[in-house]
GROMACS .gro file of C-alpha atoms in nm:
model
  365
    1MET     CA    1  18.503 -13.349  -1.819
    2ASN     CA    2  18.306 -13.078  -1.645
    3LEU     CA    3  18.059 -12.884  -1.864
    4SER     CA    4  17.948 -12.538  -1.743
    5VAL     CA    5  17.679 -12.301  -1.880
    6PHE     CA    6  17.798 -11.957  -2.011
    7GLN     CA    7  17.701 -11.679  -1.777
    8PRO     CA    8  17.730 -11.310  -1.859
    9PRO     CA    9  17.980 -11.110  -1.664
   10ILE     CA   10  17.851 -10.949  -1.353
   11PRO     CA   11  17.871 -10.565  -1.378
   12PRO     CA   12  18.063 -10.389  -1.111
   13SER     CA   13  17.886 -10.236  -0.820
   14GLY     CA   14  17.716  -9.896  -0.891
   15TYR     CA   15  17.662  -9.969  -1.264
   16ARG     CA   16  17.304  -9.926  -1.404
   17GLN     CA   17  17.201 -10.089  -1.723
   18ALA     CA   18  17.082  -9.845  -1.998
   19GLU     CA   19  16.708  -9.838  -2.057
   20ASP     CA   20  16.518  -9.759  -2.380
   21ILE     CA   21  16.418  -9.386  -2.425
   22THR     CA   22  16.077  -9.482  -2.551
   23ASP     CA   23  15.999  -9.588  -2.200
   24TYR     CA   24  16.029  -9.224  -2.078
   25LEU     CA   25  15.891  -9.028  -2.389
   26PRO     CA   26  15.523  -9.057  -2.299
   27ASP     CA   27  15.593  -8.940  -1.949
   28PHE     CA   28  15.797  -8.647  -2.081
   29LEU     CA   29  15.527  -8.534  -2.324
   30ALA     CA   30  15.264  -8.568  -2.057
   31GLN     CA   31  15.456  -8.315  -1.845
   32LEU     CA   32  15.462  -8.046  -2.122
   33PRO     CA   33  15.186  -7.778  -2.100
   34VAL     CA   34  14.931  -7.782  -2.382
   35SER     CA   35  14.960  -7.403  -2.437
   36LEU     CA   36  15.330  -7.435  -2.517
   37VAL     CA   37  15.267  -7.702  -2.779
   38LEU     CA   38  14.991  -7.494  -2.944
   39MET     CA   39  15.209  -7.182  -2.947
   40VAL     CA   40  15.490  -7.368  -3.125
   41CYS     CA   41  15.248  -7.507  -3.387
   42VAL     CA   42  15.078  -7.171  -3.452
   43SER     CA   43  15.414  -6.992  -3.477
   44GLY     CA   44  15.534  -7.241  -3.735
   45PHE     CA   45  15.216  -7.204  -3.939
   46LEU     CA   46  15.240  -6.822  -3.935
   47LEU     CA   47  15.605  -6.844  -4.035
   48MET     CA   48  15.513  -7.051  -4.339
   49ILE     CA   49  15.243  -6.798  -4.439
   50ALA     CA   50  15.488  -6.507  -4.405
   51MET     CA   51  15.747  -6.682  -4.621
   52ALA     CA   52  15.487  -6.753  -4.889
   53TRP     CA   53  15.369  -6.387  -4.885
   54PHE     CA   54  15.714  -6.234  -4.923
   55ALA     CA   55  15.838  -6.493  -5.173
   56TYR     CA   56  15.535  -6.524  -5.403
   57PHE     CA   57  15.229  -6.306  -5.340
   58LYS     CA   58  15.400  -5.971  -5.272
   59PRO     CA   59  15.608  -5.960  -5.595
   60ARG     CA   60  15.303  -6.066  -5.794
   61ARG     CA   61  15.087  -5.793  -5.639
   62LYS     CA   62  15.357  -5.532  -5.700
   63LYS     CA   63  15.374  -5.615  -6.071
   64TRP     CA   64  14.996  -5.610  -6.100
   65LEU     CA   65  14.971  -5.265  -5.939
   66ALA     CA   66  15.243  -5.135  -6.174
   67SER     CA   67  15.053  -5.259  -6.480
   68VAL     CA   68  14.727  -5.104  -6.355
   69ALA     CA   69  14.897  -4.767  -6.295
   70GLU     CA   70  15.045  -4.774  -6.646
   71ALA     CA   71  14.704  -4.853  -6.797
   72ASN     CA   72  14.542  -4.565  -6.604
   73GLN     CA   73  14.814  -4.330  -6.726
   74GLN     CA   74  14.747  -4.433  -7.085
   75ASN     CA   75  14.376  -4.364  -7.036
   76GLU     CA   76  14.449  -4.018  -6.894
   77ILE     CA   77  14.677  -3.935  -7.187
   78MET     CA   78  14.408  -4.044  -7.430
   79SER     CA   79  14.140  -3.834  -7.258
   80GLU     CA   80  14.364  -3.526  -7.243
   81ALA     CA   81  14.460  -3.554  -7.609
   82PHE     CA   82  14.098  -3.589  -7.715
   83SER     CA   83  14.005  -3.284  -7.505
   84LEU     CA   84  14.279  -3.079  -7.670
   85LEU     CA   85  14.162  -3.192  -8.012
   86THR     CA   86  13.798  -3.098  -7.968
   87ASN     CA   87  13.871  -2.793  -7.745
   88GLU     CA   88  13.598  -2.902  -7.507
   89HIS     CA   89  13.643  -2.724  -7.179
   90GLU     CA   90  13.395  -2.676  -6.908
   91GLU     CA   91  13.284  -2.326  -6.839
   92LEU     CA   92  13.450  -2.172  -6.541
   93PRO     CA   93  13.204  -2.103  -6.258
   94MET     CA   94  13.136  -1.740  -6.192
   95PRO     CA   95  13.308  -1.638  -5.867
   96GLU     CA   96  13.076  -1.505  -5.607
   97LYS     CA   97  13.181  -1.152  -5.519
   98PRO     CA   98  13.018  -0.942  -5.249
   99LEU     CA   99  12.817  -0.651  -5.381
  100PRO     CA  100  12.976  -0.313  -5.315
  101LYS     CA  101  12.810  -0.105  -5.049
  102ILE     CA  102  12.638   0.210  -5.170
  103PRO     CA  103  12.779   0.506  -4.979
  104GLN     CA  104  12.527   0.730  -4.812
  105ASN     CA  105  12.522   1.111  -4.800
  106ILE     CA  106  12.742   1.156  -5.107
  107THR     CA  107  12.852   1.511  -5.168
  108PRO     CA  108  12.735   1.626  -5.516
  109LYS     CA  109  13.018   1.655  -5.766
  110LYS     CA  110  13.063   1.934  -6.015
  111ALA     CA  111  12.975   1.881  -6.378
  112ASP     CA  112  13.327   1.955  -6.502
  113GLU     CA  113  13.492   1.681  -6.292
  114ASP     CA  114  13.627   1.403  -6.516
  115GLU     CA  115  13.521   1.105  -6.303
  116LEU     CA  116  13.281   0.819  -6.355
  117PRO     CA  117  12.946   0.865  -6.174
  118ASP     CA  118  12.854   0.620  -5.905
  119LEU     CA  119  12.512   0.481  -5.827
  120GLY     CA  120  12.429   0.766  -5.591
  121MET     CA  121  12.446   1.016  -5.875
  122LEU     CA  122  12.142   0.850  -6.035
  123THR     CA  123  11.921   0.876  -5.728
  124THR     CA  124  12.034   1.159  -5.497
  125GLY     CA  125  12.237   1.471  -5.557
  126LEU     CA  126  12.267   1.476  -5.935
  127ALA     CA  127  11.932   1.645  -5.986
  128LYS     CA  128  12.066   1.955  -5.804
  129GLU     CA  129  12.345   1.999  -6.058
  130LEU     CA  130  12.129   1.986  -6.370
  131PRO     CA  131  11.994   2.314  -6.512
  132LYS     CA  132  11.638   2.395  -6.431
  133VAL     CA  133  11.375   2.340  -6.696
  134ASN     CA  134  11.256   2.671  -6.840
  135VAL     CA  135  10.893   2.641  -6.945
  136SER     CA  136  10.770   2.950  -7.128
  137PRO     CA  137  10.462   2.960  -7.358
  138LYS     CA  138  10.507   3.101  -7.705
  139LYS     CA  139  10.253   3.344  -7.851
  140ALA     CA  140  10.086   3.212  -8.162
  141SER     CA  141   9.758   3.232  -8.345
  142THR     CA  142   9.662   2.890  -8.221
  143SER     CA  143   9.646   2.767  -7.866
  144PRO     CA  144   9.979   2.815  -7.684
  145THR     CA  145  10.197   2.510  -7.648
  146PRO     CA  146  10.470   2.481  -7.388
  147SER     CA  147  10.830   2.484  -7.507
  148ILE     CA  148  11.075   2.278  -7.305
  149THR     CA  149  11.440   2.385  -7.306
  150THR     CA  150  11.689   2.129  -7.179
  151THR     CA  151  12.053   2.050  -7.222
  152PRO     CA  152  12.140   1.908  -7.564
  153PRO     CA  153  12.135   1.529  -7.561
  154THR     CA  154  12.449   1.332  -7.607
  155THR     CA  155  12.480   1.213  -7.963
  156ILE     CA  156  12.616   0.864  -8.014
  157SER     CA  157  12.569   0.686  -8.342
  158GLY     CA  158  12.330   0.397  -8.286
  159MET     CA  159  12.066   0.188  -8.458
  160ARG     CA  160  11.719   0.336  -8.503
  161GLN     CA  161  11.452   0.103  -8.372
  162THR     CA  162  11.091   0.112  -8.260
  163ILE     CA  163  11.018   0.038  -7.895
  164ARG     CA  164  10.694   0.009  -7.700
  165LEU     CA  165  10.665   0.213  -7.381
  166ASN     CA  166  10.501   0.094  -7.061
  167THR     CA  167  10.202   0.309  -7.157
  168GLY     CA  168  10.153   0.107  -7.475
  169ASP     CA  169  10.275   0.380  -7.716
  170LEU     CA  170  10.525   0.309  -7.992
  171ILE     CA  171  10.810   0.555  -8.042
  172PRO     CA  172  11.121   0.557  -8.262
  173ALA     CA  173  11.439   0.550  -8.056
  174ASP     CA  174  11.815   0.532  -8.109
  175GLU     CA  175  12.022   0.279  -7.922
  176LEU     CA  176  12.301   0.466  -7.741
  177ILE     CA  177  12.455   0.228  -7.490
  178THR     CA  178  12.441  -0.141  -7.399
  179ILE     CA  179  12.543  -0.280  -7.060
  180ALA     CA  180  12.623  -0.650  -7.035
  181ARG     CA  181  12.793  -0.880  -6.784
  182ASP     CA  182  13.106  -1.079  -6.863
  183ALA     CA  183  13.025  -1.449  -6.810
  184ARG     CA  184  13.382  -1.525  -6.700
  185ASP     CA  185  13.410  -1.311  -6.388
  186GLY     CA  186  13.079  -1.120  -6.364
  187ARG     CA  187  13.232  -0.779  -6.448
  188LEU     CA  188  13.005  -0.530  -6.626
  189VAL     CA  189  13.088  -0.443  -6.988
  190VAL     CA  190  12.978  -0.116  -7.155
  191GLN     CA  191  12.922  -0.108  -7.532
  192MET     CA  192  12.909   0.228  -7.715
  193ASN     CA  193  12.939   0.292  -8.088
  194GLY     CA  194  12.972  -0.082  -8.146
  195ILE     CA  195  13.277  -0.116  -7.916
  196GLY     CA  196  13.275  -0.288  -7.578
  197TYR     CA  197  13.472  -0.161  -7.277
  198ARG     CA  198  13.559  -0.345  -6.957
  199THR     CA  199  13.710  -0.018  -6.830
  200LEU     CA  200  13.695   0.342  -6.954
  201VAL     CA  201  14.009   0.460  -6.779
  202ASN     CA  202  14.225   0.455  -7.092
  203ASP     CA  203  13.969   0.612  -7.330
  204PRO     CA  204  13.887   0.971  -7.225
  205LYS     CA  205  13.643   1.029  -7.514
  206ALA     CA  206  13.431   0.723  -7.440
  207LYS     CA  207  13.453   0.804  -7.070
  208ASP     CA  208  13.318   1.156  -7.128
  209GLN     CA  209  13.028   1.022  -7.338
  210PHE     CA  210  12.941   0.770  -7.068
  211VAL     CA  211  12.943   1.038  -6.795
  212LYS     CA  212  12.711   1.262  -6.999
  213LEU     CA  213  12.472   0.974  -7.059
  214MET     CA  214  12.461   0.898  -6.687
  215ARG     CA  215  12.374   1.262  -6.614
  216GLU     CA  216  12.089   1.248  -6.867
  217LEU     CA  217  11.978   0.915  -6.726
  218SER     CA  218  11.915   1.080  -6.391
  219ASP     CA  219  11.610   1.253  -6.547
  220VAL     CA  220  11.448   0.915  -6.598
  221VAL     CA  221  11.493   0.840  -6.227
  222ASN     CA  222  11.415   1.178  -6.065
  223LYS     CA  223  11.189   1.375  -6.302
  224PRO     CA  224  10.842   1.315  -6.448
  225ASP     CA  225  10.786   1.297  -6.825
  226ASP     CA  226  10.698   1.647  -6.950
  227ASN     CA  227  10.663   1.548  -7.316
  228PRO     CA  228  10.473   1.219  -7.342
  229PRO     CA  229  10.378   1.095  -7.688
  230SER     CA  230  10.032   1.198  -7.806
  231PRO     CA  231   9.768   0.924  -7.813
  232THR     CA  232   9.734   0.959  -8.191
  233ALA     CA  233  10.105   0.956  -8.261
  234GLU     CA  234  10.228   0.669  -8.470
  235ALA     CA  235  10.576   0.532  -8.454
  236VAL     CA  236  10.794   0.585  -8.758
  237ILE     CA  237  10.887   0.234  -8.861
  238PRO     CA  238  11.211   0.227  -9.060
  239PRO     CA  239  11.194   0.062  -9.403
  240PRO     CA  240  11.300  -0.302  -9.417
  241PRO     CA  241  11.661  -0.364  -9.513
  242PRO     CA  242  11.729  -0.440  -9.878
  243ILE     CA  243  11.719  -0.804  -9.975
  244SER     CA  244  12.064  -0.940 -10.041
  245THR     CA  245  12.126  -1.059 -10.395
  246GLN     CA  246  12.401  -1.301 -10.289
  247PRO     CA  247  12.310  -1.667 -10.324
  248ILE     CA  248  12.222  -1.845 -10.006
  249VAL     CA  249  12.483  -2.105  -9.916
  250THR     CA  250  12.314  -2.430  -9.825
  251PRO     CA  251  12.507  -2.616  -9.555
  252VAL     CA  252  12.625  -2.965  -9.629
  253SER     CA  253  12.382  -3.221  -9.497
  254HIS     CA  254  12.477  -3.494  -9.255
  255ILE     CA  255  12.733  -3.723  -9.416
  256PRO     CA  256  12.687  -4.090  -9.322
  257PRO     CA  257  12.981  -4.283  -9.173
  258PRO     CA  258  13.198  -4.488  -9.408
  259PRO     CA  259  13.113  -4.856  -9.451
  260ILE     CA  260  13.261  -5.105  -9.206
  261ALA     CA  261  13.473  -5.398  -9.329
  262THR     CA  262  13.346  -5.754  -9.300
  263ASP     CA  263  13.578  -5.826  -9.007
  264GLY     CA  264  13.438  -5.525  -8.819
  265LYS     CA  265  13.765  -5.329  -8.828
  266MET     CA  266  13.809  -4.971  -8.942
  267PRO     CA  267  14.118  -4.755  -9.007
  268GLY     CA  268  14.199  -4.556  -8.696
  269ASP     CA  269  14.078  -4.814  -8.443
  270LEU     CA  270  14.291  -4.812  -8.127
  271PRO     CA  271  14.447  -5.141  -8.010
  272LYS     CA  272  14.226  -5.335  -7.772
  273PHE     CA  273  14.354  -5.459  -7.436
  274LYS     CA  274  14.204  -5.572  -7.106
  275MET     CA  275  14.322  -5.523  -6.751
  276GLU     CA  276  14.340  -5.901  -6.702
  277GLU     CA  277  14.589  -5.924  -6.988
  278ALA     CA  278  14.823  -5.666  -6.837
  279VAL     CA  279  14.999  -5.943  -6.633
  280ARG     CA  280  15.095  -6.285  -6.770
  281PRO     CA  281  15.243  -6.590  -6.589
  282THR     CA  282  15.592  -6.713  -6.666
  283ALA     CA  283  15.732  -7.069  -6.677
  284LYS     CA  284  15.870  -7.030  -6.324
  285GLY     CA  285  15.528  -6.965  -6.176
  286LYS     CA  286  15.582  -6.588  -6.144
  287TYR     CA  287  15.400  -6.304  -6.318
  288GLU     CA  288  15.542  -6.025  -6.531
  289ALA     CA  289  15.384  -5.706  -6.666
  290VAL     CA  290  15.295  -5.703  -7.034
  291PRO     CA  291  15.393  -5.373  -7.208
  292LEU     CA  292  15.082  -5.181  -7.310
  293PRO     CA  293  15.044  -5.071  -7.672
  294GLU     CA  294  15.130  -4.709  -7.748
  295LEU     CA  295  14.837  -4.480  -7.831
  296ASN     CA  296  14.858  -4.194  -8.083
  297ILE     CA  297  14.524  -4.015  -8.091
  298ALA     CA  298  14.610  -3.778  -8.375
  299GLU     CA  299  14.730  -4.058  -8.606
  300ALA     CA  300  14.423  -4.269  -8.527
  301ILE     CA  301  14.180  -3.985  -8.607
  302GLU     CA  302  14.381  -3.894  -8.918
  303ALA     CA  303  14.351  -4.253  -9.044
  304TYR     CA  304  13.973  -4.255  -8.990
  305LEU     CA  305  13.940  -3.907  -9.146
  306GLN     CA  306  14.123  -4.004  -9.466
  307HIS     CA  307  13.916  -4.323  -9.486
  308LYS     CA  308  13.594  -4.122  -9.463
  309LEU     CA  309  13.713  -3.865  -9.718
  310LYS     CA  310  13.734  -4.147  -9.975
  311PHE     CA  311  13.355  -4.182  -9.943
  312THR     CA  312  13.285  -3.805  -9.933
  313PRO     CA  313  13.295  -3.660 -10.285
  314GLU     CA  314  13.191  -3.316 -10.155
  315TYR     CA  315  13.543  -3.264 -10.017
  316ALA     CA  316  13.740  -3.450 -10.283
  317THR     CA  317  13.929  -3.130 -10.376
  318ARG     CA  318  13.992  -3.013 -10.019
  319VAL     CA  319  14.302  -3.087  -9.812
  320ILE     CA  320  14.196  -3.183  -9.458
  321HIS     CA  321  14.432  -3.339  -9.204
  322VAL     CA  322  14.462  -3.395  -8.829
  323LEU     CA  323  14.833  -3.376  -8.742
  324SER     CA  324  15.038  -3.418  -8.427
  325ALA     CA  325  15.182  -3.095  -8.288
  326PRO     CA  326  15.547  -3.081  -8.175
  327GLY     CA  327  15.443  -3.001  -7.817
  328GLY     CA  328  15.221  -3.306  -7.785
  329GLY     CA  329  14.891  -3.151  -7.898
  330VAL     CA  330  14.724  -3.156  -8.237
  331ARG     CA  331  14.700  -2.928  -8.541
  332ILE     CA  332  14.416  -2.908  -8.790
  333GLN     CA  333  14.505  -2.844  -9.155
  334VAL     CA  334  14.240  -2.716  -9.393
  335ASP     CA  335  14.392  -2.650  -9.735
  336ASN     CA  336  14.687  -2.416  -9.658
  337THR     CA  337  14.567  -2.298  -9.315
  338PHE     CA  338  14.653  -2.457  -8.981
  339TYR     CA  339  14.441  -2.434  -8.665
  340GLU     CA  340  14.501  -2.528  -8.302
  341ALA     CA  341  14.158  -2.688  -8.251
  342VAL     CA  342  13.853  -2.791  -8.449
  343SER     CA  343  13.650  -2.503  -8.307
  344ASP     CA  344  13.896  -2.256  -8.466
  345VAL     CA  345  13.824  -2.371  -8.824
  346ALA     CA  346  13.676  -2.077  -9.016
  347ASP     CA  347  13.473  -2.278  -9.270
  348PRO     CA  348  13.152  -2.382  -9.088
  349ASP     CA  349  13.094  -2.682  -9.317
  350ILE     CA  350  13.447  -2.817  -9.267
  351ARG     CA  351  13.420  -2.752  -8.891
  352ALA     CA  352  13.093  -2.946  -8.871
  353PHE     CA  353  13.239  -3.226  -9.084
  354LEU     CA  354  13.543  -3.258  -8.854
  355GLN     CA  355  13.328  -3.257  -8.542
  356GLN     CA  356  13.107  -3.529  -8.689
  357THR     CA  357  13.412  -3.735  -8.791
  358ILE     CA  358  13.570  -3.713  -8.446
  359ALA     CA  359  13.240  -3.805  -8.279
  360GLU     CA  360  13.210  -4.113  -8.502
  361TRP     CA  361  13.569  -4.215  -8.428
  362GLN     CA  362  13.519  -4.172  -8.054
  363ALA     CA  363  13.200  -4.379  -8.061
  364ARG     CA  364  13.395  -4.674  -8.205
  365GLN     CA  365  13.658  -4.677  -7.929
   0.00000   0.00000   0.00000
């Protein structure tokens, strides 16, 4: 018997046995440029960061900004309501207006013209219109004294007072006119007979009195004093006003704040919250905005006011409330009278008590 060893079949001509790919991988990687490999790695890393931003960080930031905006809005509402309650407004600045130019060479006006005098009438042509002073000595047994005849002065009811001249003499004088400046817009205000005028156009009588006074005032500017007070003359001092028999009302002294509870709380305290608590995490790892507590300034002050009235026996019989107005503001009730603000309260003691109460409440917030 012939025994033969098994031999694998011989592949046909042109056939190439398959080789392992691991034999060619190092050569292939060695041919790739390093910049291309780095670009692919960096692009993948940036892609992962972008996906994390849009999927996690951006929604969280959006909710946080929304909660912060809502908290700021609540603070603005609180500040505006408190400003309406106390009627604290800043004074408006006086607008700067250019001074009017004084016209030159003004033609003198006639005395019967019903127009207001301008500044030129006090310094230039008005002296030509006034009647001349007629000085004529009178015959008498004693030494002659000059008699001065002038136009009758304008009579306006005023308060008799004693004033000191620049020469040091005291003379009795009547107050005829007061000129002031409106603090709002800087416009001049004229006060005659106890009434102030921003314009005299609609009051012919007051306008005529003012024009006559301006004509007489020109003597102070353009003419010397022909009748100075004598050195020995004494001013007539009016008698002191009668002492009032009405009892003097003593204002209520400072009322201390009501006692604080052992836990430190007080009726009217606003709910406390922090900006960090405006957003809370959920079970899914996301964040959601926490609704902020509603603030009612009028109700909070009313609660503190009623708590303080319990410890103020001076006002035990008075009805004092701070109420919410339908339009969003506040109303102050004192007995049967309602006011728009604390500064409008007629009773000075109640007004001071309310201002003190509101200041104490604000200091606790």
